[in-house]
Short mmCIF file of C-alpha atoms in Angstrom, two decimals:
data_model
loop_
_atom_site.label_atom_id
_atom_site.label_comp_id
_atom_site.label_asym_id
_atom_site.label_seq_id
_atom_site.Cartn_x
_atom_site.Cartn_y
_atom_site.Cartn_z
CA UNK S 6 0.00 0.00 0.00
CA UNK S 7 3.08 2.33 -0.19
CA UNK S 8 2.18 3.75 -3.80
CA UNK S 9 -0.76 5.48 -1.63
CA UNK S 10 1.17 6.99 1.20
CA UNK S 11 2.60 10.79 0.37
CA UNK S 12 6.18 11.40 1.45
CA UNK S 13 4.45 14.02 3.90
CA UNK S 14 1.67 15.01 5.55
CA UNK S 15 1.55 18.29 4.50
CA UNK S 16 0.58 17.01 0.73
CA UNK S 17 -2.30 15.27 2.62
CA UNK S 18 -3.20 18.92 3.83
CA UNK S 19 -3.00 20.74 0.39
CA UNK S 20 -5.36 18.26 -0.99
CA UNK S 21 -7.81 18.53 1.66
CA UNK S 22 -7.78 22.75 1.47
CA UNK S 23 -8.11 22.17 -2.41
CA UNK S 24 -10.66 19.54 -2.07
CA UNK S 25 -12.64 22.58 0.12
CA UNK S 26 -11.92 25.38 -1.80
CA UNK S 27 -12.96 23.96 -5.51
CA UNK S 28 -16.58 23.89 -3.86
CA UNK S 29 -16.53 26.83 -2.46
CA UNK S 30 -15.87 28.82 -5.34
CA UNK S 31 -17.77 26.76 -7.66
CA UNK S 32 -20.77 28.33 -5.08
CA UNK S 33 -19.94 31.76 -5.74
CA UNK S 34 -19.28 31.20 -9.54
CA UNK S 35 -22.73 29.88 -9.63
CA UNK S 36 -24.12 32.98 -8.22
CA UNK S 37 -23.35 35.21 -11.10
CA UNK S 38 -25.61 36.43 -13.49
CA UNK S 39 -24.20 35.89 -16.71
CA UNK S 40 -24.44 32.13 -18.12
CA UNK S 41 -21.53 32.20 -20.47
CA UNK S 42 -19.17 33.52 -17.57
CA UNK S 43 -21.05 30.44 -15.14
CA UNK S 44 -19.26 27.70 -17.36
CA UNK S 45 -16.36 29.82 -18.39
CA UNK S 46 -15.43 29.80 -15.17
CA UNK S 47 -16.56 27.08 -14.12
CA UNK S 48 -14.36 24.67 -16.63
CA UNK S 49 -11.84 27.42 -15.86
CA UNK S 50 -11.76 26.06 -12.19
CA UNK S 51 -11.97 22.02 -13.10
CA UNK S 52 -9.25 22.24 -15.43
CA UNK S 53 -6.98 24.66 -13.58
CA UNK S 54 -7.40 22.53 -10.39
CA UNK S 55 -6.44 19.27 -11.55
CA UNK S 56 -3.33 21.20 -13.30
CA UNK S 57 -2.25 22.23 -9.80
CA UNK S 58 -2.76 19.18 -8.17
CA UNK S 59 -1.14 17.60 -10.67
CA UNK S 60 2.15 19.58 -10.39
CA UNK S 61 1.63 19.92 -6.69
CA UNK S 62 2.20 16.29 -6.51
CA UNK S 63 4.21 15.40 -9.22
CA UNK S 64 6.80 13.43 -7.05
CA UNK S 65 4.46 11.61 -4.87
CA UNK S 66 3.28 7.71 -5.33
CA UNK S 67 1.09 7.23 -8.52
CA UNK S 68 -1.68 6.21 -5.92
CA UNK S 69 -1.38 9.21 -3.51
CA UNK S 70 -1.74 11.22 -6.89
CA UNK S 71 -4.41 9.23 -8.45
CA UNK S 72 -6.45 9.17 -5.29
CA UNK S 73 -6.24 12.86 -4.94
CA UNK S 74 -6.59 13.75 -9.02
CA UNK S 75 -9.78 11.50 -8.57
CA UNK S 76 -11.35 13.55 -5.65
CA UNK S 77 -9.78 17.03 -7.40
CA UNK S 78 -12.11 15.88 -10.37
CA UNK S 79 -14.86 14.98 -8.87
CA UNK S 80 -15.62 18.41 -7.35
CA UNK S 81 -14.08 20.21 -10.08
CA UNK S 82 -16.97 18.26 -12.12
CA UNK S 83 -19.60 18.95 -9.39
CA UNK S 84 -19.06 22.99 -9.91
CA UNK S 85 -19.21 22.72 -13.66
CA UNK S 86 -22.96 20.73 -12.70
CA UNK S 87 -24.32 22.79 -10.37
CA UNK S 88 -23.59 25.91 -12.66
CA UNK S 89 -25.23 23.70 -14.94
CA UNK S 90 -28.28 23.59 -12.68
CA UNK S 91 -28.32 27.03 -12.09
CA UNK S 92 -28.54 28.14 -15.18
CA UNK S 93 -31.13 25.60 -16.44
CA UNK S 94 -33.50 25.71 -13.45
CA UNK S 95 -32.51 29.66 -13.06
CA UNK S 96 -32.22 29.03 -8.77
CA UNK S 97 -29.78 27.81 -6.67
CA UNK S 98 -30.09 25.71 -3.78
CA UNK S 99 -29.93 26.26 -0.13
CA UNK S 100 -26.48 26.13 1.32
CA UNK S 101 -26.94 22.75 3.47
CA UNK S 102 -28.29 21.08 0.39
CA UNK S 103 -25.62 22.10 -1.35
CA UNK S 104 -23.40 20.66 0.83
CA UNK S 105 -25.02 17.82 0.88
CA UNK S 106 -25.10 17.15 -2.53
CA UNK S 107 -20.94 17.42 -2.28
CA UNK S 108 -21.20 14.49 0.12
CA UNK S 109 -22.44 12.28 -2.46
CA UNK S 110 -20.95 10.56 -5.61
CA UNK S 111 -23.81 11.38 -7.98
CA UNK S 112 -24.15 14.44 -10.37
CA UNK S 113 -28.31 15.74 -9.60
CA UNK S 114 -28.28 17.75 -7.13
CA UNK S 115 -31.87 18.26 -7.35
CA UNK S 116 -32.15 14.96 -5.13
CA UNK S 117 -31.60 17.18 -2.12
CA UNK S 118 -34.19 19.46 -2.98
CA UNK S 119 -36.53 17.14 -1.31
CA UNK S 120 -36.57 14.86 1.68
CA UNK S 121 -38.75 12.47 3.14
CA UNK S 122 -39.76 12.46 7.01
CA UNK S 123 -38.87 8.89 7.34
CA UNK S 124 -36.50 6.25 5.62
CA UNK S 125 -36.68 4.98 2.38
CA UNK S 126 -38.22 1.19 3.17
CA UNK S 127 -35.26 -0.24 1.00
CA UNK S 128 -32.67 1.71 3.08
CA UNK S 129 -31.77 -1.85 4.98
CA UNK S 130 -31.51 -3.69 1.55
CA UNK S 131 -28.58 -1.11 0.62
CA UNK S 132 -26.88 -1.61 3.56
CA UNK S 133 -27.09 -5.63 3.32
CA UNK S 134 -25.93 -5.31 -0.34
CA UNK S 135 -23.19 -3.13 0.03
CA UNK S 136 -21.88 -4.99 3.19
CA UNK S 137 -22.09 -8.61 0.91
CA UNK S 138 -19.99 -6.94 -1.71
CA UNK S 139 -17.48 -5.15 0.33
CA UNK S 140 -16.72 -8.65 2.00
CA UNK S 141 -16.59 -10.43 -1.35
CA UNK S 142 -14.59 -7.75 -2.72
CA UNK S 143 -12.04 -7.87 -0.02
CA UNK S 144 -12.22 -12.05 -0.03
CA UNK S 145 -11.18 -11.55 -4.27
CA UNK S 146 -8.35 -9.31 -3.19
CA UNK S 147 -7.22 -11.77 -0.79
CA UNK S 148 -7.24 -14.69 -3.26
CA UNK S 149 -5.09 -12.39 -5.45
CA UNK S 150 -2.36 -12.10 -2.96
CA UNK S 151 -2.67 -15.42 -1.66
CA UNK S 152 -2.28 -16.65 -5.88
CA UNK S 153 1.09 -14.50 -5.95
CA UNK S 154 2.70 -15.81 -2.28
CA UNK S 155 1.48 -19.24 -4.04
CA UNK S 156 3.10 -18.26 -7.23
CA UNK S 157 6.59 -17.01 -6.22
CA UNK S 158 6.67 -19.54 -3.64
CA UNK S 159 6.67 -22.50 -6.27
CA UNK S 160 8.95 -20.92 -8.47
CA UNK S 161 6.45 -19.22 -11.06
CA UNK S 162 7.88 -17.13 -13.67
CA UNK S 163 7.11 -13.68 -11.59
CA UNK S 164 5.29 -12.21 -14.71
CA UNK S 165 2.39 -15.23 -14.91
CA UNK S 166 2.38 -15.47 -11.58
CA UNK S 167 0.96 -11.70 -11.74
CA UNK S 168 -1.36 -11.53 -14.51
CA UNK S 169 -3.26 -14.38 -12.48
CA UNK S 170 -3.55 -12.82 -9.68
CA UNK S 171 -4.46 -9.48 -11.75
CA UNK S 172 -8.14 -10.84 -12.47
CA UNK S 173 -9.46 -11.32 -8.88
CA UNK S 174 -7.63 -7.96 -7.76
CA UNK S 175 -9.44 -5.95 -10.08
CA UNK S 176 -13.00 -7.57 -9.75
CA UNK S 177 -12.59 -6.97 -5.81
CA UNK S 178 -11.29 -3.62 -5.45
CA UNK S 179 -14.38 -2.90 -8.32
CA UNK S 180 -16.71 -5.01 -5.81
CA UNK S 181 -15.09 -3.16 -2.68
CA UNK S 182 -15.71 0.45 -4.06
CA UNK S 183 -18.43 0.25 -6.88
CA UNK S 184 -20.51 -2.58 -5.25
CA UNK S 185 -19.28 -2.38 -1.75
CA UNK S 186 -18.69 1.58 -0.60
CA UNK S 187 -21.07 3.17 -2.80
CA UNK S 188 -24.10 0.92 -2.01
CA UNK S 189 -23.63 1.75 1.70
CA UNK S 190 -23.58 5.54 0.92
CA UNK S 191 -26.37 5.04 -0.97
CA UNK S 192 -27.85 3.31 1.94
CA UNK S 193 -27.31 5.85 4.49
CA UNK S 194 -28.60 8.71 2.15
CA UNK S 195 -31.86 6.26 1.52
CA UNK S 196 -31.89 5.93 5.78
CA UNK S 197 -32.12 9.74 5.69
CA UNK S 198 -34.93 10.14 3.29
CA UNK S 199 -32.78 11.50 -0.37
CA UNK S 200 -33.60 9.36 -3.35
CA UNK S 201 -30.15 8.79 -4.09
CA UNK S 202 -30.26 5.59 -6.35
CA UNK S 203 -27.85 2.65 -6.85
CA UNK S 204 -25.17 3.96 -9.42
CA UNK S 205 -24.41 0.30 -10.52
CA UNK S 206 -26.79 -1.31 -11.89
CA UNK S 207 -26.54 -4.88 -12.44
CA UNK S 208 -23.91 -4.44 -15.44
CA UNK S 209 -23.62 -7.89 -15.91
CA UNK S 210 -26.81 -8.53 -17.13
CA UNK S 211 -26.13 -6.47 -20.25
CA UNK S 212 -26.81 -7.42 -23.58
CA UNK S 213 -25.22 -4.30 -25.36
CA UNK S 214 -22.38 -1.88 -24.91
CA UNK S 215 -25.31 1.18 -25.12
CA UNK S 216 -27.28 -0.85 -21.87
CA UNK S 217 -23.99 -1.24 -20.09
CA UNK S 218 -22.89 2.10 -20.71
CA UNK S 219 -26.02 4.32 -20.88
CA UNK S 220 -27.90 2.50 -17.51
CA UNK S 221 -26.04 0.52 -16.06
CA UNK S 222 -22.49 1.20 -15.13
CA UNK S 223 -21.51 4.17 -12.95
CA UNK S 224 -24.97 6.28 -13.53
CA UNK S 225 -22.84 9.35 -11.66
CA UNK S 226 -20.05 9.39 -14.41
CA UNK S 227 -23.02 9.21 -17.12
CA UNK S 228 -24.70 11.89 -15.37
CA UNK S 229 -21.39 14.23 -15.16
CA UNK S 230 -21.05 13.51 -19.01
CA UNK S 231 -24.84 13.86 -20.03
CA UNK S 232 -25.63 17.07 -17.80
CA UNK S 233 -22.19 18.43 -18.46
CA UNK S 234 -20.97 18.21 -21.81
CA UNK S 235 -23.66 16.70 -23.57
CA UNK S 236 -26.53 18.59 -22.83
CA UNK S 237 -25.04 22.02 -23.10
CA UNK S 238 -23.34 20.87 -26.39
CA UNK S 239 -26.66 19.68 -27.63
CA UNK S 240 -28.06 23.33 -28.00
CA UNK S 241 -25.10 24.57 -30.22
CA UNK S 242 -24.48 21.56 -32.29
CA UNK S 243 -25.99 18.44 -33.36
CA UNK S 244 -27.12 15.79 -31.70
CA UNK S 245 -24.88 13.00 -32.62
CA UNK S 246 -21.75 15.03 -32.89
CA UNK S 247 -22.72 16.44 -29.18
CA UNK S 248 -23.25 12.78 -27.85
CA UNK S 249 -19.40 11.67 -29.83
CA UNK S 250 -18.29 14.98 -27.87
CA UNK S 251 -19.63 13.50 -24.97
CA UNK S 252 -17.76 9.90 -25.12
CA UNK S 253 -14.84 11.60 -26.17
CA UNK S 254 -14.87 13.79 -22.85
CA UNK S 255 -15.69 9.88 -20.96
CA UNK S 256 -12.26 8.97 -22.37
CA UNK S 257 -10.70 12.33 -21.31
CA UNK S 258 -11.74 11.85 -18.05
CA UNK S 259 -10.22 8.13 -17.52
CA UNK S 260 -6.85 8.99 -18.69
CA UNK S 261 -7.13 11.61 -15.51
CA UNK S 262 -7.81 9.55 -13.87
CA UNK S 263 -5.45 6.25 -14.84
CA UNK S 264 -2.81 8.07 -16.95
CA UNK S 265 -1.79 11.30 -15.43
CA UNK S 266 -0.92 9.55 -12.10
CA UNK S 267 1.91 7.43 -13.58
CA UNK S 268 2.43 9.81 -16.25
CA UNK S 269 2.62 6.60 -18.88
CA UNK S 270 0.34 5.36 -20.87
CA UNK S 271 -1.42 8.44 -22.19
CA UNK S 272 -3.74 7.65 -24.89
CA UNK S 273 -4.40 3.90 -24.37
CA UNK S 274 -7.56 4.60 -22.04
CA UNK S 275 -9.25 7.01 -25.35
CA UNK S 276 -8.66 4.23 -27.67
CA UNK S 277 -10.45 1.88 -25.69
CA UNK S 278 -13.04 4.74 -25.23
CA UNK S 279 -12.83 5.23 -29.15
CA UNK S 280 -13.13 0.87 -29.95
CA UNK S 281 -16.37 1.02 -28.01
CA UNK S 282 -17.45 4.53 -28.88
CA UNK S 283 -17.30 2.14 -33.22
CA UNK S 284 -19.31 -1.04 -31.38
CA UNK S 285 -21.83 1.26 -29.95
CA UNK S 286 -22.30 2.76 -33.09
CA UNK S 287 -22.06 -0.50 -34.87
CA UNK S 288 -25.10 -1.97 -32.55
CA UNK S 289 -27.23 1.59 -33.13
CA UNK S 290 -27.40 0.39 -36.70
CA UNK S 291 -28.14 -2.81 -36.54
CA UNK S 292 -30.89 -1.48 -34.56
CA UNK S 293 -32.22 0.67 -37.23
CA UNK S 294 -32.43 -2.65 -39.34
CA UNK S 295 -34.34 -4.45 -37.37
CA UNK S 296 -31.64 -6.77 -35.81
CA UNK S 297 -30.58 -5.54 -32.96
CA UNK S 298 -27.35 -7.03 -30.47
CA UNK S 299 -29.81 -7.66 -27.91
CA UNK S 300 -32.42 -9.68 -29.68
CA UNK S 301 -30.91 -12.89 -28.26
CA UNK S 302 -29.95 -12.30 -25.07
CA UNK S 303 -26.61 -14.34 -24.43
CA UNK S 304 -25.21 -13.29 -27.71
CA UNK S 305 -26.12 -9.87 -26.68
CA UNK S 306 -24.34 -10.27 -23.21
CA UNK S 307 -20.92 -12.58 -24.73
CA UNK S 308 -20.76 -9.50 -27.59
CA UNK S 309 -20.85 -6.54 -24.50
CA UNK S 310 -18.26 -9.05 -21.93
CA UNK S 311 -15.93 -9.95 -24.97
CA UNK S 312 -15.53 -5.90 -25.58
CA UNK S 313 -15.29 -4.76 -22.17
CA UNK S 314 -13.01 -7.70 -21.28
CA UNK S 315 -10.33 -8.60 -24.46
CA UNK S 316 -8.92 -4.76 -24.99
CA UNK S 317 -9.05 -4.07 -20.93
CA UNK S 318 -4.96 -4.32 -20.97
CA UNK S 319 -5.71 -0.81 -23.24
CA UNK S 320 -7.51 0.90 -20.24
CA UNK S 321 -5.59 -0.51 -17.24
CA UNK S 322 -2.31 -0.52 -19.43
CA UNK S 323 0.89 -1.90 -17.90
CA UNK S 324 2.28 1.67 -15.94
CA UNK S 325 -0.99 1.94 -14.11
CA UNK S 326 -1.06 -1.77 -12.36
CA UNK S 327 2.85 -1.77 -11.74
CA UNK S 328 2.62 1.19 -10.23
CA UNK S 329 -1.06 1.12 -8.78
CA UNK S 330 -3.26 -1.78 -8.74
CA UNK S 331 -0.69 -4.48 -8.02
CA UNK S 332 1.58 -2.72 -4.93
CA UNK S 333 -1.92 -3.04 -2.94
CA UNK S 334 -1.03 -6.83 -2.62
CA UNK S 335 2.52 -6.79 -3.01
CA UNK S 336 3.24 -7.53 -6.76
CA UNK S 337 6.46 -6.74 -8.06
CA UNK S 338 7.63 -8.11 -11.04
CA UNK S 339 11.46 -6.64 -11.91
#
């Protein structure tokens, strides 16, 4: 775990006071009257944060800097929304809501707006869910160490030995966060009486890239996209080339966040963002003839698995799990 530990404390403490202050003047920017100067500055403030983090931290461990580019981008991306919000509802929102809706992962912050006087009945269901998948999560990431001990204690060549135990480390730090962590937020917001909703959705059960990636997988980072980029796009230019916009900016945004912090690899994250960007496209028209992906179900769901699964090594390329993924159980190949 030492690629997430900064040489000093004090780095902790500049990404906490930048963490606060991207909010807080993403309030005030919201506040002004002029629309094109909201999302001027707005963007102005995502970008130029994560530019300062980024050189703020440019010697610290790849996950220090990806844990902290991750957070600088989320609430960089939460002004840009709420300035969004402003300027399409033409109100803001009470301060406490506001700061509520910075306490949670997804992108409406009209689900603070309202509140119920008692819990949501599911609220327990959440909890259960998201405490099943944490321990599953953390059980996969325990098999993965416990493959490379196993593997470098019999002599494996170092390199197979770590690609198997890449698999189950993946799937459980995605069940740990994604499945685990968020569904217990979720939870707890539900307990409270906010309609927050499950942000993943069952992805497995897709039968084409456009259902995995339109409503089922990470419903905050499609919400980001859609109420950031695509909708605003939408009014100036087309459509379709404001929806392409839109995946491009998806790609953008994972080379952030799995790129920048080893500063390798740029590029490889957009071109798997690009392959399924031509699929998706691909299955729209077959759709249009009449012959969609999804008409048989388990061809639908082998198609969406064989493109999300056989160019992964393009989004999690090699820099990113030496230097990330596999240091949380102790892989080290050279």
């Amino acid at each position: 775990m030492s690629a997430f530990v900064p040489s000093s404390m004090k780095f902790i403490a500049i990404a906490v006071l930048v963490c606060l202050c991207i909010p807080l003047l993403g309030y005030f920017i919201a506040q002004l009257r002029v629309a094109a100067m909201k999302r001027s500055l707005s963007w102005a403030l995502a970008v130029g944060s994560i530019a300062f983090i980024d050189l703020a931290t440019a010697d610290e461990p790849a996950g220090f800097r990806m844990s902290v580019i991750i957070g600088v981008l989320l609430y960089g991306m939460k002004s840009v929304i709420y300035s969004e919000y402003v300027i399409r509802e033409k109100r803001t929102i009470p301060f406490f809501r506001w700061v509520l809706f910075h306490l949670w992962f997804g992108m409406r912050p009209y689900v603070f707006m309202r509140k119920k006087d008692k819990p949501y009945a599911d609220a327990s269901r959440y909890f259960l869910d998201g405490f099943k998948r944490l321990l599953f999560g953390i059980a996969l990431v325990l098999l993965s160490w416990g493959i490379w001990k196993f593997g470098i204690h019999f002599r494996w060549n170092r390199g197979l030995a770590a690609i198997t135990a890449t698999a189950p480390l993946l799937i459980g730090l995605s069940f740990i966060v994604h499945f685990g962590v968020f569904n217990l937020v979720t939870g707890y917001w539900r307990q409270l009486g906010y309609e927050c909703q499950r942000l993943f959705r069952n992805p497995i059960r897709s039968t084409s890239l456009n259902e995995f990636w339109g409503r089922r997988w990470n419903l905050a980072f499609l919400e980001m996209t859609a109420l950031g980029v695509y909708r605003p796009l939408s009014q100036i230019i087309s459509h379709k080339s404001a929806l392409f916009l839109a995946f491009l900016f998806s790609g953008i945004l994972h080379e952030l966040a799995i790129s920048l912090p080893v500063r390798q690899g740029f590029g490889l994250p957009m071109l798997y963002f690009i392959l399924h960007g031509i699929a998706m496209s691909a299955e729209r028209a077959m759709e249009r003839k009449g012959r969609p992906i999804s008409a048989i179900p388990w061809v639908g769901r082998v198609w969406t698995m064989s493109w999300l699964l056989v160019p992964m090594p393009i989004l999690f390329h090699a820099p990113f799990l030496k230097m990330i993924v596999w240091p949380i159980v102790g892989i080290r190949i050279s």
